[in-house]
Coordinates of C-alpha atoms and ligand atoms in Angstrom, one line a residue:
M1 CA -27.9 15.1 -16.1
N2 CA -31.2 16.1 -14.7
T3 CA -33.9 13.5 -14.7
A4 CA -35.6 15.1 -11.7
A5 CA -39.1 13.9 -11.6
P6 CA -41.1 15.1 -8.7
R7 CA -39.6 13.2 -5.8
D8 CA -40.6 12.3 -2.3
T9 CA -38.7 13.5 0.7
I10 CA -36.2 11.2 2.3
A11 CA -34.8 11.2 5.8
A12 CA -31.9 9.3 7.4
I13 CA -29.4 9.5 10.2
A14 CA -26.3 10.7 8.4
T15 CA -23.8 10.1 11.2
A16 CA -22.2 6.8 12.1
P17 CA -24.3 4.2 14.0
G18 CA -23.9 4.2 17.8
A19 CA -23.7 6.9 20.4
G20 CA -21.7 10.1 19.8
G21 CA -21.5 13.7 21.0
V22 CA -23.5 15.0 18.1
G23 CA -25.7 13.1 15.6
I24 CA -27.2 14.4 12.4
V25 CA -30.5 13.6 10.7
R26 CA -30.6 14.7 7.1
L27 CA -33.7 15.4 5.0
S28 CA -33.9 15.9 1.3
G29 CA -36.7 16.5 -1.1
P30 CA -39.5 19.0 -1.8
R31 CA -41.0 18.8 1.8
A32 CA -37.6 18.8 3.6
L33 CA -37.8 22.4 4.7
A34 CA -41.5 22.3 5.7
I35 CA -40.9 19.2 7.7
A36 CA -37.9 20.7 9.5
R37 CA -39.9 23.9 10.2
A38 CA -42.7 21.8 11.7
M39 CA -40.2 19.8 13.8
C40 CA -38.6 22.8 15.4
G41 CA -41.7 25.1 15.3
R42 CA -40.0 28.1 13.7
G43 CA -39.1 29.6 10.3
L44 CA -35.6 28.9 9.0
Q45 CA -33.2 31.2 7.2
P46 CA -31.1 29.5 4.5
R47 CA -27.7 28.3 5.6
R48 CA -28.0 29.8 9.1
A49 CA -27.6 27.8 12.3
H50 CA -30.6 28.0 14.5
H51 CA -30.7 26.7 18.0
V52 CA -34.0 25.0 18.4
R53 CA -36.0 22.4 20.4
F54 CA -37.2 19.4 18.3
D55 CA -40.7 18.7 19.3
D56 CA -42.1 15.2 19.6
G57 CA -45.5 16.1 18.1
Q58 CA -47.3 15.6 21.3
G59 CA -46.4 18.8 23.1
G60 CA -43.1 17.4 24.4
T61 CA -39.5 17.9 23.3
L62 CA -37.3 15.2 21.8
D63 CA -34.1 17.1 22.2
D64 CA -32.6 20.5 21.5
G65 CA -30.0 21.1 18.8
I66 CA -29.1 23.0 15.7
V67 CA -31.0 23.0 12.5
L68 CA -29.7 24.1 9.1
A69 CA -31.7 24.7 5.9
F70 CA -30.1 24.4 2.5
P71 CA -32.7 25.3 -0.2
G72 CA -32.0 23.6 -3.5
P73 CA -30.3 23.7 -5.8
A74 CA -27.4 25.0 -3.6
S75 CA -27.3 21.8 -1.6
F76 CA -25.6 18.4 -1.6
T77 CA -28.4 16.7 -3.4
G78 CA -29.5 19.7 -5.4
E79 CA -32.9 19.4 -3.6
D80 CA -34.1 21.3 -0.5
V81 CA -32.1 19.8 2.3
A82 CA -32.4 20.2 6.1
E83 CA -29.9 19.0 8.6
L84 CA -31.0 18.4 12.2
Q85 CA -28.1 18.2 14.7
A86 CA -29.1 16.7 18.0
H87 CA -27.2 14.9 20.7
G88 CA -25.7 11.7 19.3
S89 CA -28.1 9.3 21.0
P90 CA -29.4 6.5 18.7
V91 CA -32.7 6.7 20.5
V92 CA -33.1 10.5 19.9
L93 CA -31.9 10.2 16.3
H94 CA -34.3 7.4 15.5
A95 CA -37.1 9.4 17.1
L96 CA -36.2 12.4 14.9
V97 CA -36.4 10.2 11.8
D98 CA -39.7 8.7 13.0
R99 CA -41.1 12.2 13.6
A100 CA -39.9 13.3 10.1
C101 CA -41.6 10.3 8.6
A102 CA -44.8 11.1 10.5
L103 CA -44.7 14.5 8.9
G104 CA -44.4 13.1 5.4
A105 CA -40.8 11.9 4.8
R106 CA -39.8 8.3 4.2
R107 CA -36.7 6.5 5.2
A108 CA -33.8 6.8 2.7
R109 CA -32.4 3.7 1.1
P110 CA -28.6 3.2 1.2
G111 CA -26.8 5.8 -1.0
E112 CA -30.0 7.6 -1.9
F113 CA -28.7 11.1 -1.0
S114 CA -25.7 10.6 -3.3
E115 CA -27.9 9.1 -5.9
R116 CA -30.1 12.2 -5.9
A117 CA -27.0 14.4 -6.1
F118 CA -26.0 12.4 -9.2
H119 CA -29.4 12.6 -10.8
N120 CA -29.5 16.4 -10.2
G121 CA -26.1 16.9 -11.8
K122 CA -24.3 17.8 -8.6
L123 CA -21.9 14.9 -8.9
D124 CA -21.0 12.6 -11.7
L125 CA -20.9 8.9 -11.0
A126 CA -17.2 8.6 -10.4
Q127 CA -17.5 11.5 -8.0
A128 CA -20.4 10.0 -6.1
E129 CA -18.4 6.8 -5.8
A130 CA -15.5 8.9 -4.4
V131 CA -17.8 10.1 -1.6
A132 CA -18.2 6.4 -0.5
D133 CA -14.4 5.9 -1.0
L134 CA -13.5 8.9 1.0
I135 CA -15.7 7.8 3.9
A136 CA -14.2 4.3 3.7
A137 CA -10.6 5.4 3.2
S138 CA -8.3 3.7 5.6
D139 CA -5.4 6.1 5.6
T140 CA -4.7 9.7 4.6
R141 CA -3.2 8.8 1.2
A142 CA -6.3 6.9 0.2
A143 CA -8.5 9.7 1.6
R144 CA -6.6 12.4 -0.3
A145 CA -6.9 10.3 -3.5
A146 CA -10.6 9.9 -3.0
R147 CA -10.9 13.6 -2.3
R148 CA -9.3 14.4 -5.6
S149 CA -11.7 12.1 -7.4
L150 CA -14.5 13.8 -5.6
D151 CA -13.1 17.1 -6.8
G152 CA -13.4 15.8 -10.4
V153 CA -9.7 15.1 -11.1
F154 CA -10.4 11.7 -12.5
S155 CA -13.7 12.7 -14.2
R156 CA -12.2 15.6 -16.0
R157 CA -9.5 13.4 -17.5
V158 CA -12.1 10.8 -18.6
D159 CA -14.3 13.6 -20.1
A160 CA -11.3 15.1 -22.0
V161 CA -10.5 11.8 -23.7
A162 CA -14.2 11.2 -24.4
A163 CA -14.5 14.6 -26.0
A164 CA -11.5 13.9 -28.2
L165 CA -12.9 10.6 -29.3
L166 CA -16.2 12.3 -30.1
R167 CA -14.4 14.9 -32.3
L168 CA -12.6 12.1 -34.1
R169 CA -15.8 10.2 -34.6
V170 CA -17.6 13.3 -36.1
H171 CA -14.7 13.7 -38.4
V172 CA -14.8 10.1 -39.5
E173 CA -18.5 10.1 -40.0
A174 CA -18.3 13.2 -42.1
A175 CA -15.8 11.4 -44.3
I176 CA -18.2 8.5 -44.8
D177 CA -20.4 10.8 -46.8
F178 CA -17.6 11.3 -49.3
A179 CA -17.2 7.7 -50.1
D180 CA -15.5 8.4 -53.4
E181 CA -12.6 10.1 -51.8
S182 CA -9.8 8.5 -49.9
I183 CA -9.6 9.3 -46.2
E184 CA -6.2 10.8 -46.8
T185 CA -7.7 13.6 -48.8
L186 CA -10.3 14.2 -46.0
G187 CA -7.9 14.9 -43.2
G188 CA -6.9 11.3 -42.5
G189 CA -3.6 12.3 -41.2
E190 CA -5.2 14.6 -38.7
V191 CA -7.6 11.8 -37.6
R192 CA -4.7 9.4 -37.2
A193 CA -2.7 11.9 -35.1
G194 CA -5.7 12.6 -33.0
L195 CA -6.3 8.9 -32.5
A196 CA -2.7 8.3 -31.5
A197 CA -2.9 11.2 -29.0
A198 CA -6.2 9.8 -27.5
Q199 CA -4.6 6.4 -27.3
A200 CA -1.6 7.7 -25.4
D201 CA -3.9 9.7 -23.0
L202 CA -6.0 6.6 -22.5
R203 CA -3.0 4.5 -21.7
Q204 CA -1.8 6.9 -19.1
L205 CA -5.2 7.3 -17.6
L206 CA -5.5 3.5 -17.4
A207 CA -2.2 3.3 -15.6
D208 CA -3.2 6.0 -13.2
A209 CA -6.6 4.5 -12.6
E210 CA -5.1 1.1 -12.0
R211 CA -2.9 2.7 -9.3
G212 CA -6.0 4.5 -7.9
R213 CA -7.8 1.1 -7.7
K214 CA -4.9 -0.5 -5.9
L215 CA -4.9 2.4 -3.5
R216 CA -8.6 1.7 -2.8
D217 CA -8.7 -2.1 -2.9
G218 CA -5.1 -2.9 -2.0
L219 CA -2.8 -5.0 -3.9
H220 CA -4.2 -8.5 -4.3
T221 CA -1.2 -10.5 -3.3
V222 CA -1.0 -14.3 -3.3
I223 CA 1.5 -16.4 -1.5
V224 CA 2.5 -19.5 -3.3
G225 CA 5.2 -22.1 -3.2
P226 CA 5.9 -25.8 -2.7
P227 CA 4.8 -27.5 0.6
N228 CA 6.8 -26.7 3.6
A229 CA 8.7 -23.7 2.0
G230 CA 7.3 -21.5 4.8
K231 CA 4.3 -19.8 3.2
S232 CA 2.2 -19.9 6.4
S233 CA 5.1 -18.8 8.5
L234 CA 5.7 -15.9 6.1
L235 CA 2.0 -14.9 6.2
N236 CA 2.2 -14.9 10.0
A237 CA 5.4 -12.9 10.1
L238 CA 3.9 -10.3 7.8
A239 CA 0.6 -10.2 9.6
G240 CA 2.2 -10.4 13.0
S241 CA -0.1 -13.1 14.3
D242 CA -0.6 -16.8 14.3
R243 CA -3.3 -16.7 11.7
A244 CA -2.2 -19.6 9.6
I245 CA -1.5 -23.1 11.1
V246 CA 2.1 -23.9 10.8
T247 CA 3.3 -27.4 11.0
D248 CA 6.2 -29.4 9.5
V249 CA 4.1 -32.0 7.8
A250 CA 4.0 -31.4 4.1
G251 CA 0.6 -30.5 2.8
T252 CA -0.9 -29.1 6.1
T253 CA -2.3 -26.0 4.6
R254 CA -5.2 -27.3 2.6
D255 CA -7.4 -24.4 2.2
T256 CA -6.7 -20.8 1.1
L257 CA -6.5 -18.4 3.9
H258 CA -7.2 -14.7 3.6
E259 CA -5.5 -12.1 5.6
T260 CA -5.4 -8.4 4.9
I261 CA -2.4 -6.5 6.3
R262 CA -1.5 -2.9 6.3
L263 CA 2.0 -1.9 5.4
D264 CA 2.6 1.8 5.6
G265 CA -0.8 2.6 4.4
L266 CA -1.1 0.0 1.7
E267 CA -3.4 -3.0 1.9
L268 CA -2.1 -6.4 0.9
H269 CA -4.4 -9.3 0.7
L270 CA -2.5 -12.4 1.4
V271 CA -3.8 -15.8 0.5
D272 CA -1.8 -18.7 1.8
T273 CA -2.5 -21.4 -0.7
A274 CA -2.3 -25.1 -0.4
G275 CA 1.1 -26.4 -1.3
L276 CA 1.3 -26.7 -5.0
R277 CA 2.2 -30.3 -5.6
E278 CA 0.7 -32.8 -7.8
G279 CA -1.3 -35.7 -6.4
G280 CA -2.5 -35.6 -2.9
D281 CA -6.0 -36.4 -1.7
A282 CA -9.3 -34.8 -2.8
I283 CA -9.2 -32.0 -0.2
E284 CA -5.7 -31.1 -1.2
R285 CA -6.6 -31.1 -4.9
E286 CA -9.5 -28.7 -4.1
G287 CA -7.0 -26.5 -2.3
M288 CA -4.8 -26.5 -5.3
R289 CA -7.7 -25.6 -7.6
R290 CA -8.5 -22.6 -5.3
A291 CA -4.8 -21.6 -5.3
R292 CA -4.8 -21.5 -9.1
A293 CA -8.0 -19.5 -9.1
E294 CA -6.5 -17.0 -6.7
L295 CA -3.4 -16.7 -8.8
Q296 CA -5.5 -15.8 -11.8
R297 CA -6.8 -12.7 -10.2
A298 CA -3.6 -11.8 -8.4
D299 CA -1.8 -8.5 -8.9
L300 CA 1.3 -9.9 -7.4
A301 CA 2.6 -13.4 -6.4
L302 CA 5.0 -13.9 -3.5
I303 CA 6.7 -17.1 -4.4
V304 CA 8.2 -18.7 -1.4
V305 CA 10.9 -21.2 -1.9
D306 CA 13.4 -22.8 0.5
A307 CA 16.7 -20.8 0.2
R308 CA 18.6 -24.1 0.5
D309 CA 17.2 -25.3 -2.9
V310 CA 15.8 -22.4 -4.9
Q311 CA 16.0 -24.3 -8.2
A312 CA 13.8 -27.2 -7.0
G313 CA 11.3 -24.7 -5.6
A314 CA 11.2 -22.7 -8.8
A315 CA 10.7 -25.8 -10.9
A316 CA 7.7 -26.8 -8.7
V317 CA 5.8 -23.6 -9.2
A318 CA 6.9 -22.7 -12.8
D319 CA 3.6 -23.5 -14.5
V320 CA 1.2 -22.1 -12.0
I321 CA 2.8 -18.7 -11.8
A322 CA 3.1 -18.2 -15.5
D323 CA 0.2 -15.8 -15.8
V324 CA 0.7 -13.6 -12.8
P325 CA 1.7 -10.1 -14.0
R326 CA 4.2 -9.5 -11.2
R327 CA 6.2 -11.8 -9.0
L328 CA 8.5 -11.5 -6.1
W329 CA 10.6 -14.5 -5.1
I330 CA 11.1 -15.1 -1.4
H331 CA 14.1 -17.2 -0.5
N332 CA 13.0 -18.3 2.9
K333 CA 14.8 -20.1 5.8
I334 CA 18.1 -18.3 5.3
D335 CA 18.8 -18.9 8.9
L336 CA 19.3 -22.6 7.9
L337 CA 21.9 -21.8 5.3
P338 CA 25.5 -22.8 6.3
G339 CA 26.8 -19.3 5.3
P340 CA 25.5 -15.9 4.5
P341 CA 22.8 -16.0 1.7
A342 CA 23.8 -15.4 -1.8
E343 CA 22.8 -12.1 -3.4
P344 CA 19.2 -13.0 -4.4
G345 CA 18.9 -10.8 -7.5
T346 CA 16.5 -7.9 -8.1
D347 CA 13.3 -10.0 -8.3
A348 CA 13.9 -11.8 -5.0
V349 CA 14.3 -11.1 -1.3
A350 CA 16.1 -13.4 1.1
V351 CA 14.3 -13.8 4.5
S352 CA 13.8 -16.0 7.5
A353 CA 10.1 -16.1 8.4
A354 CA 11.2 -17.8 11.6
T355 CA 13.8 -15.3 12.9
G356 CA 12.5 -12.1 11.1
L357 CA 15.8 -11.7 9.2
G358 CA 15.3 -9.8 6.0
L359 CA 11.7 -8.8 6.7
P360 CA 12.3 -5.1 6.7
A361 CA 13.7 -5.4 3.2
L362 CA 10.7 -7.4 2.2
H363 CA 8.4 -4.7 3.6
A364 CA 10.3 -2.1 1.6
R365 CA 10.0 -4.1 -1.6
L366 CA 6.3 -4.7 -1.1
R367 CA 5.7 -1.0 -0.6
E368 CA 7.6 -0.3 -3.7
L369 CA 5.6 -2.8 -5.7
A370 CA 2.3 -1.5 -4.4
G371 CA 3.1 2.1 -5.1
Q372 CA 4.5 1.1 -8.5
G373 CA 7.3 3.6 -8.0
A374 CA 4.9 6.5 -7.6
G375 CA 5.9 9.2 -5.2
E376 CA 4.1 8.9 -1.9
G377 CA 0.6 10.4 -2.4
S378 CA 1.8 12.1 -5.6
E379 CA 0.0 15.2 -6.9
G380 CA -2.9 14.2 -9.1
E381 CA -3.3 10.8 -7.6
F382 CA -7.0 9.8 -7.6
S383 CA -9.0 6.9 -6.4
A384 CA -10.6 4.5 -8.9
R385 CA -12.5 1.3 -8.8
A386 CA -12.3 -2.0 -10.7
R387 CA -15.4 -0.9 -12.7
H388 CA -13.5 2.2 -13.9
V389 CA -10.4 0.2 -14.9
D390 CA -12.6 -2.3 -16.8
A391 CA -14.3 0.5 -18.7
L392 CA -11.0 2.2 -19.6
R393 CA -9.6 -1.2 -20.8
R394 CA -12.7 -1.6 -23.0
A395 CA -12.3 1.9 -24.3
E396 CA -8.7 1.2 -25.1
G397 CA -9.6 -1.9 -27.0
H398 CA -12.2 -0.1 -29.1
V399 CA -9.8 2.7 -29.9
E400 CA -7.2 0.2 -31.0
R401 CA -9.8 -1.5 -33.3
A402 CA -10.9 1.9 -34.6
N403 CA -7.3 2.5 -35.6
G404 CA -7.2 -0.8 -37.4
E405 CA -10.4 -0.1 -39.3
L406 CA -9.2 3.3 -40.2
N407 CA -6.0 1.8 -41.7
H408 CA -8.3 -0.4 -43.9
E409 CA -10.4 2.6 -44.8
M410 CA -13.4 1.0 -43.1
L411 CA -14.8 4.2 -42.0
E412 CA -18.2 3.0 -40.7
L413 CA -16.6 0.4 -38.6
A414 CA -14.0 2.9 -37.3
A415 CA -16.8 5.3 -36.4
E416 CA -18.7 2.5 -34.6
E417 CA -15.6 1.6 -32.6
L418 CA -15.1 5.2 -31.6
R419 CA -18.7 5.3 -30.5
L420 CA -18.2 2.2 -28.3
A421 CA -15.0 3.7 -26.8
H422 CA -16.9 6.9 -26.0
D423 CA -19.8 4.9 -24.4
A424 CA -17.3 2.9 -22.3
L425 CA -15.9 6.2 -21.0
G426 CA -19.4 7.5 -20.4
E427 CA -20.1 4.6 -18.1
I428 CA -17.4 5.8 -15.7
T429 CA -18.9 9.2 -15.1
G430 CA -22.5 7.9 -15.6
K431 CA -23.2 10.0 -18.7
I432 CA -24.1 6.7 -20.3
S433 CA -25.3 4.0 -18.0
A434 CA -27.9 1.4 -17.5
D435 CA -30.3 2.0 -14.6
E436 CA -29.6 -1.3 -13.0
M437 CA -25.9 -0.5 -12.8
L438 CA -26.8 2.8 -11.0
G439 CA -29.0 0.9 -8.7
Y440 CA -26.2 -1.6 -7.9
I441 CA -23.6 1.1 -7.3
F442 CA -25.7 3.2 -5.0
S443 CA -27.1 0.3 -3.1
T444 CA -23.5 -0.5 -1.8
F445 CA -23.4 2.9 -0.1
C446 CA -24.5 3.2 3.5
I447 CA -27.8 4.8 4.6
G448 CA -27.7 8.6 5.1
K449 CA -25.0 9.1 2.4
Ligands
GDP501 P1 4.1 -24.0 4.2 O1 3.7 -25.4 4.0 O2 4.8 -23.5 3.0 O3 3.0 -23.1 4.6 O4 5.2 -24.0 5.4 P2 5.1 -23.6 6.9 O5 5.0 -22.2 7.1 O6 4.0 -24.5 7.5 O7 6.5 -24.1 7.4 C1 7.0 -25.4 7.3 C2 8.0 -25.6 8.4 O8 9.2 -24.8 8.1 C3 7.6 -25.3 9.8 O9 8.1 -26.2 10.7 C4 8.1 -23.9 10.0 O10 8.4 -23.7 11.4 C5 9.4 -24.0 9.3 N1 9.9 -22.7 8.8 C6 9.2 -21.8 8.1 N2 10.0 -20.7 7.9 C7 11.1 -20.9 8.4 C8 12.4 -20.2 8.5 O11 12.5 -19.1 8.0 N3 13.4 -20.8 9.2 C9 13.3 -22.0 9.7 N4 14.4 -22.5 10.4 N5 12.2 -22.7 9.7 C10 11.1 -22.2 9.1

């Protein structure tokens, strides 16, 4: 995509805020190289490091450092880019940006460098998002996955399905012009086979993207259970702190509490919910309402019940956990059992939040659930966002409907569903996307990126 209108030149500090050994100011745009030359008072060879003094415009020196020139289109943004490396003092770096602005640049908005790279066809949208995800990655597995998205692993798979859908649509549309003949005589079998293959690809892609999203966002996990089962204690035990207030008066936890913990590189968002019991006062009912809302968007529910009466606990939560896709039962307080705990079954773990008994096994189960059985950092694993998963789901729905229409020989409707599926995929890579969506995505980036 190249929508390059004549643009202005932008400048920003590209390195993290605060003091550091080296700090980088980045310039991009038609005047980037001229401004950089003016700032260091010499000519610049492309992609060569020059040791220079950055002048302050008043005959003095701001700092000395390295300057690099990347004439477009062989640059990150596709425009002329200059990088000024100075000592990593915020004062010096801000002064360099001020000086660049005095020479005709303007301060970059958050994400504007990546946005320009996108507009100049250097990165597609999923790749540009991967830049942000790579920078924000909290462990090597997430970083590797983001790196693969940045390399286009995800985009290529999306593009391949989109191209297949486009071919099918062309085929179906061609058949529309021969309304007298049945689709079967016009290669209907081939279209159906193609559609089935696209559906299978899409399903696999969706599963992989969902895993990529969890890698990026963490597994949204909610702790639920009847009052006093030990939910807050479990949260504390997992988080390793006294985050939640633990008391033995039923109904103490009235609000939902958020805690994010890391377990071997996976992020779990724990929400300790108000005890799910009927009745109670207004605050308690509000807590329950929130608990239900949390459950609606949970990937996983940890259902804590007292190991001494699992059945009663299960009965108390049965209706609220009905919609959660995955559940893990926690039989808590096993230290209070008269004998050793009964084998809890494959969907349950027996623990004592108080003594720590069984917690290593719980950790292992959580890791397993979060990784969904995928090998640690498996080849081809890529990062994805909720936005991508949503678009893939919509594409899947349209392809399914296209299939139905085709079975009823409703070719126009089938072609339209294929177009919508194709458009949904295009949103992921930005090949089809509304400007306001682009604005939103890039505005969540940080400045200088
Ligand atoms: P919640 O209402 O489900 O959040 O329950 P709490 O975490 O506040 O715990 C209720 C009571 O049970 C507190 O007195 C805890 O100390 C106690 N408790 C929690 N877990 C255990 C456990 O594993 N063993 C024992 N003996 N007591 C526990």
